[in-house]
Amino acid sequence: MHVRPVAESITGATNVCGCVLKMIEKLFLALCAVVLIGYLDGVQGLRLAEQKCEEYRKMVASLTPKVTGRTNEFDTPPNGMAARDGEFPHQVRVGQWFYEDEETAFILRCSGALISERYVLVAGQCFWTLGDEAVSLGRHDYRRNSSFPEVIIEREDMVYYPNFDELRKEAYDNIALLRLAKPVTFTSHIHPACLWTAENSQLPEKLTATGFTRGKILNDTADTHLVKLRITRIPNEQCTREYAGNARYPNGFTESLLCAESPVEWKESCEGDAGGLLQTLETSPSGDFYRLIGLEGKGQECDQPQKRLTYTNVGQYLDWIESIVWK
């Protein structure tokens, strides 16, 4: 009977173990590759706006202190409910303009939605309100000191949607991008909203509208604050019938528009803000995040209290937005 030397047996066993380990390593690397490819395919399968949304959500989830109490559910008192500090971290004031005639005087402001480090999405009609040079971020109430620091950044440029014409009465394509002079440093109370990228058929029936209230004195913002309304989306076909013959909607309510109804009169916020926002809050284990759905339409009539609101449908302009903001 032949007996191997101990050293030879150990060497053989070591070689076998080495081969097994190499096989396990190769299998592990192959498995990692499959997982990575699956992940990249998932990310690459998302349009650019949705990829950036995921990026921003992860970034914001790590920020402190957390702002709590954001919700889609609230009762709307007359002329809206005052927003709490930090409740709408994407909402900014892009400008203000003093209006005065023989009978009245007030400050018209314009809201915008921060959607990246350098860009704010606004209603095209906001060009009327750009009487100053700066954008105010992180502040909802100008009647008192804010719980969070306000950030002021100068405007660098306004890029209007190609079909927008400020002299045209029609309400279509009322959308623009404002470029900031420097990037925004995101905080828990100043960060972008995601854009609505799903189909219109998936839009919630109940949405949150926001806008600044009316101001009255030149260069004095002490009487304005952000308010929110809980509104109900109305089928475009219904608004097409209701606005038949209206010069602002000669082609009816196309997919580029959204129509909604407020449970209360909204004259104060209508007169105070030329660019109110329409959004919904999405909740997840990593934190809450807003989806921007609409920008205040060009067809608002503010001389009388009303309950009907019209908006530019942001989701219909994603290609244009992506080509500029994340090119």
Short mmCIF file of C-alpha atoms in Angstrom, two decimals:
data_model
loop_
_atom_site.label_atom_id
_atom_site.label_comp_id
_atom_site.label_asym_id
_atom_site.label_seq_id
_atom_site.Cartn_x
_atom_site.Cartn_y
_atom_site.Cartn_z
CA MET A 1 0.00 0.00 0.00
CA HIS A 2 1.39 3.39 -1.04
CA VAL A 3 1.07 6.16 1.51
CA ARG A 4 1.52 9.79 0.39
CA PRO A 5 3.81 11.97 2.42
CA VAL A 6 1.98 14.40 4.70
CA ALA A 7 3.43 17.43 2.92
CA GLU A 8 2.20 16.17 -0.44
CA SER A 9 -1.34 15.64 0.94
CA ILE A 10 -1.44 19.12 2.41
CA THR A 11 -0.24 20.65 -0.86
CA GLY A 12 -2.92 18.80 -2.78
CA ALA A 13 -5.62 19.89 -0.39
CA THR A 14 -4.43 23.47 -0.60
CA ASN A 15 -4.59 23.39 -4.39
CA VAL A 16 -8.13 22.03 -4.28
CA CYS A 17 -9.20 24.72 -1.83
CA GLY A 18 -7.59 27.36 -4.00
CA CYS A 19 -9.48 26.14 -7.03
CA VAL A 20 -12.75 26.15 -5.10
CA LEU A 21 -12.13 29.67 -3.83
CA LYS A 22 -11.39 30.89 -7.34
CA MET A 23 -14.60 29.31 -8.58
CA ILE A 24 -16.57 30.96 -5.76
CA GLU A 25 -14.91 34.29 -6.54
CA LYS A 26 -15.81 34.01 -10.21
CA LEU A 27 -19.39 33.08 -9.36
CA PHE A 28 -19.60 36.04 -6.96
CA LEU A 29 -18.24 38.47 -9.57
CA ALA A 30 -20.63 37.08 -12.15
CA LEU A 31 -23.55 37.51 -9.75
CA CYS A 32 -22.48 41.09 -8.97
CA ALA A 33 -22.26 41.79 -12.70
CA VAL A 34 -25.79 40.50 -13.23
CA VAL A 35 -27.12 42.63 -10.37
CA LEU A 36 -25.24 45.71 -11.60
CA ILE A 37 -26.46 45.26 -15.16
CA GLY A 38 -30.01 44.87 -13.90
CA TYR A 39 -29.68 48.04 -11.84
CA LEU A 40 -28.18 50.03 -14.72
CA ASP A 41 -30.87 48.77 -17.07
CA GLY A 42 -33.47 49.92 -14.55
CA VAL A 43 -31.89 53.36 -14.25
CA GLN A 44 -31.27 53.72 -17.98
CA GLY A 45 -34.86 52.70 -18.59
CA LEU A 46 -35.99 55.83 -16.73
CA ARG A 47 -36.21 59.13 -18.55
CA LEU A 48 -33.70 61.79 -17.48
CA ALA A 49 -36.11 63.73 -15.28
CA GLU A 50 -36.88 60.57 -13.31
CA GLN A 51 -33.20 59.67 -12.96
CA LYS A 52 -32.53 63.13 -11.49
CA CYS A 53 -35.54 62.71 -9.22
CA GLU A 54 -34.03 59.54 -7.75
CA GLU A 55 -30.71 61.31 -7.33
CA TYR A 56 -32.27 64.27 -5.51
CA ARG A 57 -34.40 62.07 -3.28
CA LYS A 58 -31.36 60.14 -2.06
CA MET A 59 -29.45 63.35 -1.48
CA VAL A 60 -32.26 65.00 0.48
CA ALA A 61 -32.84 61.88 2.58
CA SER A 62 -29.44 62.43 4.18
CA LEU A 63 -30.08 66.07 5.13
CA THR A 64 -30.85 67.28 8.66
CA PRO A 65 -32.74 68.62 10.46
CA LYS A 66 -35.82 66.98 8.98
CA VAL A 67 -38.86 69.13 8.21
CA THR A 68 -41.94 67.26 9.38
CA GLY A 69 -45.68 67.76 9.06
CA ARG A 70 -45.97 67.88 5.26
CA THR A 71 -49.23 66.37 4.07
CA ASN A 72 -51.69 66.13 1.21
CA GLU A 73 -54.64 66.14 3.58
CA PHE A 74 -55.92 69.44 4.99
CA ASP A 75 -59.05 71.57 5.06
CA THR A 76 -58.97 74.76 3.01
CA PRO A 77 -60.28 77.91 4.75
CA PRO A 78 -61.35 80.99 2.75
CA ASN A 79 -58.44 82.30 0.64
CA GLY A 80 -56.26 79.35 1.58
CA MET A 81 -54.31 77.98 4.53
CA ALA A 82 -50.99 79.56 5.50
CA ALA A 83 -48.06 77.28 4.68
CA ARG A 84 -45.68 76.40 7.50
CA ASP A 85 -42.00 77.32 7.27
CA GLY A 86 -40.19 74.80 5.11
CA GLU A 87 -43.38 73.04 4.03
CA PHE A 88 -42.73 73.54 0.30
CA PRO A 89 -38.94 73.40 -0.10
CA HIS A 90 -39.08 73.83 -3.88
CA GLN A 91 -41.25 76.97 -3.82
CA VAL A 92 -39.34 80.17 -4.47
CA ARG A 93 -40.24 83.78 -5.18
CA VAL A 94 -38.67 84.67 -8.50
CA GLY A 95 -39.55 88.37 -8.58
CA GLN A 96 -41.91 91.18 -7.74
CA TRP A 97 -43.31 94.16 -9.56
CA PHE A 98 -45.18 97.19 -8.21
CA TYR A 99 -48.48 97.90 -9.93
CA GLU A 100 -50.37 101.15 -9.46
CA ASP A 101 -53.21 102.96 -11.19
CA GLU A 102 -55.77 105.57 -10.16
CA GLU A 103 -57.77 103.14 -8.04
CA THR A 104 -55.37 100.58 -6.61
CA ALA A 105 -51.76 99.68 -5.93
CA PHE A 106 -50.23 96.34 -5.10
CA ILE A 107 -47.14 94.19 -5.51
CA LEU A 108 -47.48 91.34 -7.97
CA ARG A 109 -45.15 88.45 -7.26
CA CYS A 110 -44.37 85.23 -9.02
CA SER A 111 -43.70 81.80 -7.58
CA GLY A 112 -41.41 79.31 -9.21
CA ALA A 113 -40.39 75.71 -8.58
CA LEU A 114 -36.78 74.80 -7.98
CA ILE A 115 -36.12 71.70 -10.13
CA SER A 116 -32.29 71.50 -10.10
CA GLU A 117 -29.22 73.22 -8.70
CA ARG A 118 -29.45 76.04 -11.26
CA TYR A 119 -32.97 76.10 -12.69
CA VAL A 120 -36.39 77.25 -11.55
CA LEU A 121 -39.50 76.37 -13.58
CA VAL A 122 -41.95 79.27 -13.89
CA ALA A 123 -45.04 80.38 -15.77
CA GLY A 124 -44.09 82.32 -18.89
CA GLN A 125 -46.25 85.24 -17.77
CA CYS A 126 -43.85 85.79 -14.87
CA PHE A 127 -41.83 88.14 -17.06
CA TRP A 128 -44.30 90.83 -15.91
CA THR A 129 -43.08 90.47 -12.31
CA LEU A 130 -39.32 90.69 -12.80
CA GLY A 131 -38.93 94.20 -11.44
CA ASP A 132 -36.07 93.19 -9.17
CA GLU A 133 -32.94 91.12 -9.79
CA ALA A 134 -33.06 88.37 -7.20
CA VAL A 135 -34.75 85.09 -6.36
CA SER A 136 -35.79 84.37 -2.78
CA LEU A 137 -35.48 80.74 -1.64
CA GLY A 138 -36.48 79.10 1.62
CA ARG A 139 -38.93 81.72 2.87
CA HIS A 140 -42.71 81.31 2.95
CA ASP A 141 -43.75 84.18 5.22
CA TYR A 142 -42.52 87.76 4.77
CA ARG A 143 -44.57 89.10 7.69
CA ARG A 144 -42.08 87.87 10.26
CA ASN A 145 -38.66 86.30 10.65
CA SER A 146 -38.51 82.80 9.23
CA SER A 147 -37.65 79.69 11.22
CA PHE A 148 -35.19 78.82 8.44
CA PRO A 149 -32.60 81.06 6.75
CA GLU A 150 -33.62 82.76 3.51
CA VAL A 151 -31.25 82.47 0.54
CA ILE A 152 -31.06 85.23 -2.09
CA ILE A 153 -29.58 84.42 -5.51
CA GLU A 154 -29.53 86.70 -8.55
CA ARG A 155 -31.19 85.70 -11.79
CA GLU A 156 -28.93 84.99 -14.75
CA ASP A 157 -31.32 84.27 -17.62
CA MET A 158 -34.88 83.44 -18.62
CA VAL A 159 -35.49 80.78 -21.27
CA TYR A 160 -39.04 80.82 -22.65
CA TYR A 161 -40.67 77.88 -24.36
CA PRO A 162 -40.27 78.47 -28.13
CA ASN A 163 -44.02 78.86 -28.78
CA PHE A 164 -44.63 81.25 -25.88
CA ASP A 165 -45.52 84.81 -26.86
CA GLU A 166 -46.14 87.34 -24.09
CA LEU A 167 -48.30 89.43 -26.43
CA ARG A 168 -50.50 86.52 -27.47
CA LYS A 169 -53.74 86.16 -25.54
CA GLU A 170 -53.97 82.39 -25.81
CA ALA A 171 -53.09 80.45 -22.66
CA TYR A 172 -51.05 77.72 -24.34
CA ASP A 173 -47.30 77.04 -23.78
CA ASN A 174 -47.15 79.41 -20.81
CA ILE A 175 -43.90 78.06 -19.41
CA ALA A 176 -40.30 79.19 -18.95
CA LEU A 177 -37.04 78.29 -17.20
CA LEU A 178 -35.15 80.72 -15.01
CA ARG A 179 -31.41 80.12 -14.64
CA LEU A 180 -29.82 81.16 -11.37
CA ALA A 181 -26.48 82.98 -11.26
CA LYS A 182 -24.98 80.26 -9.05
CA PRO A 183 -25.91 76.75 -7.90
CA VAL A 184 -28.19 76.22 -4.91
CA THR A 185 -26.84 74.36 -1.90
CA PHE A 186 -29.63 71.97 -0.98
CA THR A 187 -30.91 71.89 2.59
CA SER A 188 -33.84 70.24 4.32
CA HIS A 189 -35.95 73.34 3.58
CA ILE A 190 -34.53 74.25 0.13
CA HIS A 191 -34.38 71.49 -2.46
CA PRO A 192 -35.94 70.57 -5.81
CA ALA A 193 -39.29 69.05 -6.59
CA CYS A 194 -39.48 66.06 -8.88
CA LEU A 195 -41.37 66.51 -12.13
CA TRP A 196 -44.48 64.51 -12.92
CA THR A 197 -43.37 61.92 -15.48
CA ALA A 198 -46.27 59.44 -15.47
CA GLU A 199 -49.30 59.51 -17.75
CA ASN A 200 -52.06 62.07 -17.23
CA SER A 201 -54.43 59.21 -16.44
CA GLN A 202 -52.41 58.53 -13.28
CA LEU A 203 -52.71 62.06 -11.89
CA PRO A 204 -54.34 62.21 -8.44
CA GLU A 205 -57.82 63.69 -8.28
CA LYS A 206 -56.89 65.87 -5.29
CA LEU A 207 -53.90 68.20 -5.61
CA THR A 208 -52.29 71.04 -3.65
CA ALA A 209 -52.09 74.53 -5.14
CA THR A 210 -49.79 77.17 -3.62
CA GLY A 211 -49.26 80.88 -4.14
CA PHE A 212 -48.29 84.10 -2.38
CA THR A 213 -50.98 86.46 -1.14
CA ARG A 214 -51.41 90.02 -2.35
CA GLY A 215 -49.08 92.82 -1.20
CA LYS A 216 -50.00 96.50 -1.17
CA ILE A 217 -47.01 98.74 -0.53
CA LEU A 218 -43.97 99.47 -2.72
CA ASN A 219 -40.87 97.52 -1.64
CA ASP A 220 -42.62 96.25 1.46
CA THR A 221 -43.17 92.49 1.61
CA ALA A 222 -44.34 92.45 5.23
CA ASP A 223 -47.93 91.62 4.29
CA THR A 224 -47.40 88.62 2.00
CA HIS A 225 -47.16 84.94 2.78
CA LEU A 226 -47.53 81.60 1.05
CA VAL A 227 -50.90 79.87 1.19
CA LYS A 228 -52.08 76.45 0.05
CA LEU A 229 -55.39 75.22 -1.37
CA ARG A 230 -56.64 71.65 -1.62
CA ILE A 231 -58.19 71.48 -5.08
CA THR A 232 -59.93 68.90 -7.26
CA ARG A 233 -58.91 68.12 -10.81
CA ILE A 234 -61.67 68.49 -13.42
CA PRO A 235 -61.74 66.65 -16.78
CA ASN A 236 -60.41 68.83 -19.57
CA GLU A 237 -63.47 68.02 -21.65
CA GLN A 238 -65.67 69.71 -19.06
CA CYS A 239 -63.57 72.87 -19.05
CA THR A 240 -63.49 72.90 -22.84
CA ARG A 241 -67.30 73.08 -22.78
CA GLU A 242 -67.39 75.68 -20.02
CA TYR A 243 -64.83 77.95 -21.72
CA ALA A 244 -66.21 77.56 -25.24
CA GLY A 245 -65.79 80.86 -27.08
CA ASN A 246 -63.14 82.13 -24.64
CA ALA A 247 -60.33 83.79 -26.59
CA ARG A 248 -57.72 82.27 -24.28
CA TYR A 249 -58.70 78.73 -25.26
CA PRO A 250 -59.53 78.74 -28.99
CA ASN A 251 -58.44 75.08 -29.23
CA GLY A 252 -60.13 74.06 -26.01
CA PHE A 253 -58.34 72.48 -23.07
CA THR A 254 -55.63 70.46 -24.76
CA GLU A 255 -53.31 68.01 -22.97
CA SER A 256 -50.93 70.91 -22.34
CA LEU A 257 -53.44 72.31 -19.82
CA LEU A 258 -55.01 71.18 -16.57
CA CYS A 259 -58.28 72.38 -15.10
CA ALA A 260 -59.18 72.31 -11.40
CA GLU A 261 -61.66 73.62 -8.87
CA SER A 262 -61.06 75.06 -5.41
CA PRO A 263 -63.52 74.53 -2.54
CA VAL A 264 -63.10 78.21 -1.57
CA GLU A 265 -62.68 81.53 -3.31
CA TRP A 266 -59.08 82.30 -4.19
CA LYS A 267 -58.94 85.97 -5.14
CA GLU A 268 -56.22 86.93 -2.64
CA SER A 269 -53.65 84.43 -3.87
CA CYS A 270 -54.65 84.98 -7.49
CA GLU A 271 -53.95 88.71 -7.29
CA GLY A 272 -50.78 88.23 -5.32
CA ASP A 273 -49.02 85.59 -7.40
CA ALA A 274 -48.75 85.35 -11.18
CA GLY A 275 -47.16 81.91 -11.04
CA GLY A 276 -48.76 79.64 -8.46
CA LEU A 277 -47.75 75.98 -8.37
CA LEU A 278 -49.69 72.72 -8.49
CA GLN A 279 -48.17 69.67 -6.81
CA THR A 280 -48.71 66.48 -4.86
CA LEU A 281 -46.72 65.00 -1.98
CA GLU A 282 -45.26 61.52 -2.37
CA THR A 283 -44.32 59.60 0.77
CA SER A 284 -41.70 56.87 1.10
CA PRO A 285 -39.56 55.28 3.84
CA SER A 286 -36.66 57.54 2.83
CA GLY A 287 -38.77 60.70 3.20
CA ASP A 288 -41.45 62.86 1.62
CA PHE A 289 -40.95 64.53 -1.74
CA TYR A 290 -43.13 66.78 -3.90
CA ARG A 291 -44.01 66.16 -7.53
CA LEU A 292 -44.56 69.31 -9.56
CA ILE A 293 -47.60 68.94 -11.81
CA GLY A 294 -48.65 72.40 -12.98
CA LEU A 295 -47.85 76.11 -13.28
CA GLU A 296 -50.54 78.76 -12.99
CA GLY A 297 -52.26 79.32 -16.32
CA LYS A 298 -52.48 82.50 -18.31
CA GLY A 299 -56.27 82.54 -18.20
CA GLN A 300 -56.83 83.44 -14.55
CA GLU A 301 -59.22 86.32 -13.98
CA CYS A 302 -58.61 87.90 -10.58
CA ASP A 303 -60.99 90.86 -10.54
CA GLN A 304 -63.72 88.71 -8.99
CA PRO A 305 -63.50 85.86 -6.46
CA GLN A 306 -63.51 82.55 -8.32
CA LYS A 307 -63.10 78.86 -7.69
CA ARG A 308 -61.92 77.65 -11.09
CA LEU A 309 -58.16 77.38 -11.73
CA THR A 310 -56.20 76.57 -14.89
CA TYR A 311 -52.62 75.32 -15.10
CA THR A 312 -49.94 74.53 -17.64
CA ASN A 313 -49.37 70.77 -17.58
CA VAL A 314 -45.65 70.37 -16.77
CA GLY A 315 -45.57 66.73 -17.86
CA GLN A 316 -46.20 67.76 -21.49
CA TYR A 317 -42.94 69.73 -21.62
CA LEU A 318 -40.46 67.19 -20.24
CA ASP A 319 -38.43 66.86 -23.45
CA TRP A 320 -37.85 70.62 -23.59
CA ILE A 321 -37.06 70.88 -19.88
CA GLU A 322 -34.58 67.98 -19.94
CA SER A 323 -32.80 69.38 -23.00
CA ILE A 324 -31.97 72.59 -21.11
CA VAL A 325 -31.73 71.74 -17.42
CA TRP A 326 -29.72 68.49 -17.58
CA LYS A 327 -28.06 68.70 -21.01
#
